[in-house]
Short mmCIF file of C-alpha atoms and ligand atoms in Angstrom, two decimals:
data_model
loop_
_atom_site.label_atom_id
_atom_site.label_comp_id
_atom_site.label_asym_id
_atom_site.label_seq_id
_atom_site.Cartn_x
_atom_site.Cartn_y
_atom_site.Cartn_z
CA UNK A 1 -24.49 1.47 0.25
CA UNK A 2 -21.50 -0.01 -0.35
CA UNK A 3 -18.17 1.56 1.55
CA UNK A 4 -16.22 3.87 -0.75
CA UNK A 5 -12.31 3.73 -0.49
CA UNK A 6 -10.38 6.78 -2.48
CA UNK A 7 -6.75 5.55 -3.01
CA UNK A 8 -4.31 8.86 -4.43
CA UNK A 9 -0.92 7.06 -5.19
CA UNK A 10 1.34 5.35 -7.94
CA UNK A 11 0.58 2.72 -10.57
CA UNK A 12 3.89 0.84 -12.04
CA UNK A 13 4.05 -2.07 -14.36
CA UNK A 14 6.02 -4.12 -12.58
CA UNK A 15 9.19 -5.96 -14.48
CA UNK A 16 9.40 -9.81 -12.26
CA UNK A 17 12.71 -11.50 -12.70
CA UNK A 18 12.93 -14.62 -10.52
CA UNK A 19 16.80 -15.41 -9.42
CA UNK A 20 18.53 -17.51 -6.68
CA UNK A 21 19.54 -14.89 -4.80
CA UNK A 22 19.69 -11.00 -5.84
CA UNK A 23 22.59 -9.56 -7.75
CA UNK A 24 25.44 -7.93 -5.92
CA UNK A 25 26.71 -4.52 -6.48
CA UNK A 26 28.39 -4.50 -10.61
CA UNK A 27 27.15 -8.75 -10.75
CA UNK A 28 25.59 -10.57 -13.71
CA UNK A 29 23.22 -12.66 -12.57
CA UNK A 30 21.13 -15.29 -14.60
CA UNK A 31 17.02 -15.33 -13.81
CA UNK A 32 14.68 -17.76 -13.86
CA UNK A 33 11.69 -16.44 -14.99
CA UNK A 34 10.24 -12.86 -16.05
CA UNK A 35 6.61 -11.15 -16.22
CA UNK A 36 5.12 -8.31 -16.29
CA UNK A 37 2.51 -7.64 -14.25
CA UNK A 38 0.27 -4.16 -13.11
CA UNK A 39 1.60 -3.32 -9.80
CA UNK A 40 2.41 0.04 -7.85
CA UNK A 41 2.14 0.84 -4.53
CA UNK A 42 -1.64 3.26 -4.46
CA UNK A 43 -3.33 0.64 -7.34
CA UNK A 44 -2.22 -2.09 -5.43
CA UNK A 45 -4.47 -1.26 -2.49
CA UNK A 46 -6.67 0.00 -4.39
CA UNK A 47 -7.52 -3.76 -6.16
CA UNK A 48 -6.67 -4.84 -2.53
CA UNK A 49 -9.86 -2.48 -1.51
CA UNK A 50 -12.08 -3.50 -4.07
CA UNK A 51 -11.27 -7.03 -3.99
CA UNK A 52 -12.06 -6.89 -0.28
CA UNK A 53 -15.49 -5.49 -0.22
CA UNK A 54 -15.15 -1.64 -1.02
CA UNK A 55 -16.44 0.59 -3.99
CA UNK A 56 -12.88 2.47 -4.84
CA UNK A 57 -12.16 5.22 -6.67
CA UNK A 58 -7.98 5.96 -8.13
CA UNK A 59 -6.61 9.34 -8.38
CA UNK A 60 -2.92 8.69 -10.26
CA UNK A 61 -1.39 9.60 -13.35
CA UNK A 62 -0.12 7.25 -15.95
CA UNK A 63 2.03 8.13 -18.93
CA UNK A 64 0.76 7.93 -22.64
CA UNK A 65 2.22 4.45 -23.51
CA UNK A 66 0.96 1.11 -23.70
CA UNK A 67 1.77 0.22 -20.07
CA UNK A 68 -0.65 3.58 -19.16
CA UNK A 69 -3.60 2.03 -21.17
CA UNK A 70 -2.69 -1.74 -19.47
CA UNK A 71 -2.64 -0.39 -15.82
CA UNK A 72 -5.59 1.45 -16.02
CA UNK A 73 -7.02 -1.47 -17.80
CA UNK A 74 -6.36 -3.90 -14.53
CA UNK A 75 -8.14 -1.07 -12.39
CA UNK A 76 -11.20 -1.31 -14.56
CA UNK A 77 -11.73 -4.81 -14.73
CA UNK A 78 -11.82 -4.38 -10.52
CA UNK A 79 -14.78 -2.04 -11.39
CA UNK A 80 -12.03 0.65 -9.93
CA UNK A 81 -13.38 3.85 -10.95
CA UNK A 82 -10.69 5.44 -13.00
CA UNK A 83 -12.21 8.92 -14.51
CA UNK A 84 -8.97 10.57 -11.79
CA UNK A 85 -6.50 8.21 -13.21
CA UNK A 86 -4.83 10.56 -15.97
CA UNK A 87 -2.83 9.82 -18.79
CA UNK A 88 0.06 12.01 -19.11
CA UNK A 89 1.53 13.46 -22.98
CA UNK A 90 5.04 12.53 -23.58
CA UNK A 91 6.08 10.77 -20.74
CA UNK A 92 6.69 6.69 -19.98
CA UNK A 93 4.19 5.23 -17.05
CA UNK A 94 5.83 4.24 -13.51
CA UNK A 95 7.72 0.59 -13.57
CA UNK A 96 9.43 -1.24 -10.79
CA UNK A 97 12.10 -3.53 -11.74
CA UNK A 98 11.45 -6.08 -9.38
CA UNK A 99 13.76 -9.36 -8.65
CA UNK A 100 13.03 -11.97 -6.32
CA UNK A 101 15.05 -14.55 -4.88
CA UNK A 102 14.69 -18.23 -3.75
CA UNK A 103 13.59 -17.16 -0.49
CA UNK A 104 11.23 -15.12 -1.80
CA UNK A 105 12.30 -11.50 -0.69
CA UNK A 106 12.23 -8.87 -3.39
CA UNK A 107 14.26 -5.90 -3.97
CA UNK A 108 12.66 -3.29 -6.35
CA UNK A 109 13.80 -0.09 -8.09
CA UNK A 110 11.41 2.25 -8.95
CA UNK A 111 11.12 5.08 -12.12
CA UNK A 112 8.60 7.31 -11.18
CA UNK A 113 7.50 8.41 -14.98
CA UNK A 114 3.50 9.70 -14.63
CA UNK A 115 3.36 9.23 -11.06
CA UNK A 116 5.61 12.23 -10.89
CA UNK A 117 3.31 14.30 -12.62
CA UNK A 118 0.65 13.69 -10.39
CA UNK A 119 0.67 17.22 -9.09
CA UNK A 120 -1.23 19.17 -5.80
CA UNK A 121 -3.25 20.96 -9.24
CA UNK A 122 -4.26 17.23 -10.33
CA UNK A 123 -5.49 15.84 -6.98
CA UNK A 124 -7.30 19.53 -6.76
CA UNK A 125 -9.42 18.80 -9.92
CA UNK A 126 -10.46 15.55 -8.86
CA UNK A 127 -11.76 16.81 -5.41
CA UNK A 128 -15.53 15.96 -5.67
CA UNK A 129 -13.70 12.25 -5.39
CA UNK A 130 -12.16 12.65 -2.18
CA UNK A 131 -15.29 14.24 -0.74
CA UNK A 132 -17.49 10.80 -1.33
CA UNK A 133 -14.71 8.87 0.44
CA UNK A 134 -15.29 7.13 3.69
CA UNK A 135 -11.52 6.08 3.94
CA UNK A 136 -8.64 7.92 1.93
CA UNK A 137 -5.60 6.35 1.42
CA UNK A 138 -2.07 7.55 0.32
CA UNK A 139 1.49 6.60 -0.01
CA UNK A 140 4.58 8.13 -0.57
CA UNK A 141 5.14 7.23 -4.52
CA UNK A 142 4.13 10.06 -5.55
CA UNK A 143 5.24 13.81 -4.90
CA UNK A 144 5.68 14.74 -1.41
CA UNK A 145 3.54 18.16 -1.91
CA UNK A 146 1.31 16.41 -3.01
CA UNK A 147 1.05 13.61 -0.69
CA UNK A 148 0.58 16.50 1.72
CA UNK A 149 -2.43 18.25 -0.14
CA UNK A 150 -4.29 14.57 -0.08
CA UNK A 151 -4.13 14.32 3.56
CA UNK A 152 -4.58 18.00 4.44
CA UNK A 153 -8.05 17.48 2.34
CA UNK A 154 -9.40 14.48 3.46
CA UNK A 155 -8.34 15.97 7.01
CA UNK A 156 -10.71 19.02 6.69
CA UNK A 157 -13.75 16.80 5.11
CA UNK A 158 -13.14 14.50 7.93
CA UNK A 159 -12.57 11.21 6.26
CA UNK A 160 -10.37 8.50 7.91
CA UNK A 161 -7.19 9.23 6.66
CA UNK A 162 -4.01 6.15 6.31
CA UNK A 163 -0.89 7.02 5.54
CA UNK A 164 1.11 3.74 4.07
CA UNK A 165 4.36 5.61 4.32
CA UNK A 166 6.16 3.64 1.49
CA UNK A 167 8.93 3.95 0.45
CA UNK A 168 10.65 5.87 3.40
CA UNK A 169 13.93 7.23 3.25
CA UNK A 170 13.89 9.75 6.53
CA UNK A 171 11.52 11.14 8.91
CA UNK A 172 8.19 12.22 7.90
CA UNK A 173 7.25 15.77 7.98
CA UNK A 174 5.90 17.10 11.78
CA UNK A 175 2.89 18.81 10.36
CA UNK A 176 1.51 15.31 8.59
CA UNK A 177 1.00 13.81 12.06
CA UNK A 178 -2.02 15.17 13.08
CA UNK A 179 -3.71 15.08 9.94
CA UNK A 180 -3.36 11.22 10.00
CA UNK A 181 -5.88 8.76 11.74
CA UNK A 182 -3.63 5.48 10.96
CA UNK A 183 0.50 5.68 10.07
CA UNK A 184 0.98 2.06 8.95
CA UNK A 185 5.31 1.42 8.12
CA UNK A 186 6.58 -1.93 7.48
CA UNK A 187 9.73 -2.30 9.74
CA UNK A 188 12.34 -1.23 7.12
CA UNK A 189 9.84 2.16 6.78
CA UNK A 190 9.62 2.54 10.35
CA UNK A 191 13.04 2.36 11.10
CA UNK A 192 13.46 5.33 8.35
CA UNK A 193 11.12 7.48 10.37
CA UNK A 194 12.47 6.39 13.62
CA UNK A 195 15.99 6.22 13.46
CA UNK A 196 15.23 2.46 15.52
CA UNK A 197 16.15 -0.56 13.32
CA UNK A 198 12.80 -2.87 13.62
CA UNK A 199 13.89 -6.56 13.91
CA UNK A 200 11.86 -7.65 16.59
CA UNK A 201 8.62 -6.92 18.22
CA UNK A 202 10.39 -5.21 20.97
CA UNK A 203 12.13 -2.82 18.83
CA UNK A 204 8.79 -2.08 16.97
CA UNK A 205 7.39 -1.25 19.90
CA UNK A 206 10.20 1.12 20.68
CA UNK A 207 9.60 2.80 17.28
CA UNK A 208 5.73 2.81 17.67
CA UNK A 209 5.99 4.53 21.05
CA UNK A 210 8.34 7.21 18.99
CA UNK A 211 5.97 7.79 15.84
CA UNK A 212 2.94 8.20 18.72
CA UNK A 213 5.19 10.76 20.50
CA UNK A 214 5.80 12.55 17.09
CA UNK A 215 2.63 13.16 17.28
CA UNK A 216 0.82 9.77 15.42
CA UNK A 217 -2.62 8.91 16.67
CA UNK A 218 -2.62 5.41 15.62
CA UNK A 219 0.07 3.50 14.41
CA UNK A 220 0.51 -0.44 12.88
CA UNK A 221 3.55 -1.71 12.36
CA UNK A 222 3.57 -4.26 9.65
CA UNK A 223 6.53 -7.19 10.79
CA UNK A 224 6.16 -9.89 7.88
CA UNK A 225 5.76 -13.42 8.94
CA UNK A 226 5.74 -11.85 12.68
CA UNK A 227 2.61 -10.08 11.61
CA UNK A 228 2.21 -6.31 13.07
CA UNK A 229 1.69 -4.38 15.91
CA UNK A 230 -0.72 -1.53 16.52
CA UNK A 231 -0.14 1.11 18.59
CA UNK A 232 -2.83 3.88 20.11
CA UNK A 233 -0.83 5.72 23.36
CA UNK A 234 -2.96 3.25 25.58
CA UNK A 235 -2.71 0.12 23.99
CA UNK A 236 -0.03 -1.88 22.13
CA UNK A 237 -1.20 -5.05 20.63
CA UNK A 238 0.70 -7.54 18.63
CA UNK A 239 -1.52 -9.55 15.98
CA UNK A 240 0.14 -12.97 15.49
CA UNK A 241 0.23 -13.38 11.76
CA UNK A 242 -1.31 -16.39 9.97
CA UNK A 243 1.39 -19.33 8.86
CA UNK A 244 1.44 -20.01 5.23
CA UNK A 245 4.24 -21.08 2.62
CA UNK A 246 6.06 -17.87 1.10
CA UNK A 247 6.02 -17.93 -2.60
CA UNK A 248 6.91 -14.00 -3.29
CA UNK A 249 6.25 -10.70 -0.74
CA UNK A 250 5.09 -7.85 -3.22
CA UNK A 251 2.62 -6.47 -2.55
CA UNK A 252 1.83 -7.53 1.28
CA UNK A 253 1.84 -4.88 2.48
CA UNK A 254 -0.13 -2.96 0.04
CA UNK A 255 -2.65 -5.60 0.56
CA UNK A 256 -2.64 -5.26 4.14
CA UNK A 257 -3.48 -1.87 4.10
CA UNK A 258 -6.24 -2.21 1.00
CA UNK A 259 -7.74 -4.82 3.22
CA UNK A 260 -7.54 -2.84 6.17
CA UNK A 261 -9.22 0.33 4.57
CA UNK A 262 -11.84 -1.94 2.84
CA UNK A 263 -12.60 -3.47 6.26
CA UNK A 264 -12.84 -0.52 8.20
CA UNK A 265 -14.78 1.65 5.32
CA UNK A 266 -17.41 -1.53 5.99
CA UNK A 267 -17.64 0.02 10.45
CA UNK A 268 -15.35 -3.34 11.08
CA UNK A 269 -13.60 -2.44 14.69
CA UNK A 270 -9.88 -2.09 14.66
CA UNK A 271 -8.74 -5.15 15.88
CA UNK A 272 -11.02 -7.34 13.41
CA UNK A 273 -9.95 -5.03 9.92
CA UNK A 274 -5.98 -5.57 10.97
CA UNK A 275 -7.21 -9.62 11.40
CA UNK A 276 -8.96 -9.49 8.09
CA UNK A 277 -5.60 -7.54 6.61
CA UNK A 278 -3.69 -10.03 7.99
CA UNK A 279 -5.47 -13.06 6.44
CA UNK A 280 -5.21 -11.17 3.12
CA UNK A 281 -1.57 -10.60 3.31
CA UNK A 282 -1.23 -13.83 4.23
CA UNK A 283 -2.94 -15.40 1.22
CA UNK A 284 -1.28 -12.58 -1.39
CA UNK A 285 2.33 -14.05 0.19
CA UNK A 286 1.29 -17.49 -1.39
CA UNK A 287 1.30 -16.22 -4.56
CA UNK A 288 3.38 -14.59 -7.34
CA UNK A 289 3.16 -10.84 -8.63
CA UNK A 290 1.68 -7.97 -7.29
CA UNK A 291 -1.71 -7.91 -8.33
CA UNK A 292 -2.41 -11.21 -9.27
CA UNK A 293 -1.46 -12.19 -5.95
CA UNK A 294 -4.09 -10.12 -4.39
CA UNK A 295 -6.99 -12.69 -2.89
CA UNK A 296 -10.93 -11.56 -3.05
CA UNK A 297 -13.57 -11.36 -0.08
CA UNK A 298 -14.24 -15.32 -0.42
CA UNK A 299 -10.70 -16.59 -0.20
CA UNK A 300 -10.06 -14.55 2.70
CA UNK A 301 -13.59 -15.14 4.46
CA UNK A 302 -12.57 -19.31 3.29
CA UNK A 303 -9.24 -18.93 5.22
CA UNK A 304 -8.42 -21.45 7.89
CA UNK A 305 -5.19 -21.34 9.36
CA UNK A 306 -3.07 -24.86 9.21
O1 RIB B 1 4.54 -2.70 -2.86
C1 RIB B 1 4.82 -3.40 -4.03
C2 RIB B 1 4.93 -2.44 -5.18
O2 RIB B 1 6.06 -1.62 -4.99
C3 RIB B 1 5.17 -3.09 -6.53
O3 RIB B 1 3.99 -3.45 -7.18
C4 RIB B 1 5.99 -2.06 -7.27
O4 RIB B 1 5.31 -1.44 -8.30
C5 RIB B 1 6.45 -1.06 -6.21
O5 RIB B 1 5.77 0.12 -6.32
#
């Protein structure tokens, strides 16, 4: 039987402007390029999941526009199941307006649209989903309540519960702590939980060591090109990432943790499903868009590092 990963989170068509650099506060800027691409944080790791080896199942809400019918679209050509991915009357799907520069670093606004209908009632109704997960996975583009229904469920049916806690903008709740198996922040996320600004491997481990005292059982740090560190309260281990040429960042991290889940859904140990992440990240850096940069089970079981 083939792992099952549930993924409750955000799908946004994502708007790609390529520039030199990104605009300044009130600046007109001339692009290079735009696409539009199926993106969002939750279906993001969910095609991460399913590219990687698990069967996955989406709980989201879309709106009832053409974008809707196009993201849920790009889930079912992953053979995503979708029957929890609902299409909301009179309202516009979730887009990210996304621009990245010559250095490839992004900066992205987001309009929630359906994924703020995506309700405690919804994620209720779609329960008999959560309850064939091995893995459940959630993120934080979506309503906070319920964000915190998700992971009080798949606490009591005793899945392995990850908590990609993106975007941040403060501290997380003290009651979600315990009901998480693995907190995984990049370092601008874990510096909004922490307080600690996370530019170097010793400050993530300063932040890690807070998140675990919070009450965290597990925590990985995602650092970019540094690659990330996992935490446990008797180990901290830093996992070198793979070199490769940047051509655009969305969506690393969400492929990271898709990879991850996929990997550890599959009984991988720790260490090798944050390797396997890794390599995917990796690859999904060296290539443009959200999820068309996304690589499948054979590119990241080809990989060899230069
Ligand atoms: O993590 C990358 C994603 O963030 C993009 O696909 C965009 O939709 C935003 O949600």
């Amino acid at each position: 039987m083939q792992a099952k990963v549930v993924v409750i989170g955000s799908l946004n068509m994502d708007l790609v402007t390529r520039a030199e650099r990104l605009p300044r506060a009130g600046e007109t800027l001339a692009g290079e390029s735009f696409i539009t691409v199926p993106g969002g944080k939750g279906a993001n790791q969910a095609v991460a999941a399913a590219r990687l080896g698990a069967q996955v199942s989406m709980v989201g809400c879309v709106g009832d526009d053409a974008y809707g019918e196009q993201l849920r679209a790009a889930l079912l050509v992953e053979q995503i199941d979708c029957d929890a991915v609902t299409a909301v009357p009179g309202i516009s799907s979730g887009v990210a307006l996304i621009v990245v520069d010559a250095s490839s670093q992004n900066a992205i606004v987001i309009v929630a649209g359906g994924n703020g209908r995506l309700t405690p009632e919804v994620v209720a109704r779609f329960d008999s989903k959560l309850a064939e997960a091995d893995v459940i996975i959630c993120q934080l583009e979506v309503p906070m309540d319920t964000v915190e229904h998700a992971l009080q469920r798949a606490r009591e049916l005793g899945k392995i519960v990850i908590l990609n806690p993106a975007p941040a903008s403060g501290p997380l709740p003290a009651s979600w702590f315990s009901m998480l198996d693995y907190l995984i922040p990049n370092e601008s996320e874990a510096a909004a939980l922490t307080g600690i600004t996370v530019d170097s491997l010793a400050s993530a481990e300063a932040a890690a060591s807070q998140l675990l005292k919070a009450g965290a059982a597990k925590v990985i740090i995602t650092l970019g090109a540094l690659g990330s560190l996992f935490a446990d309260g008797q180990r901290i281990t830093h996992f070198p990432a793979p070199k490769v040429q940047p051509v655009d960042t969305t969506a690393a991290g969400d492929t990271f943790v898709g990879g991850f889940a996929a990997a550890l859904a599959q009984g991988k140990s720790e260490a090798e499903a944050i390797a396997f992440g890794q390599i995917a990240a990796a690859l999904s850096v060296t290539r443009a868009g959200a999820q068309p940069s996304i690589p499948r089970l054979s590119d990241v079981q080809g990989f060899r590092p230069s």
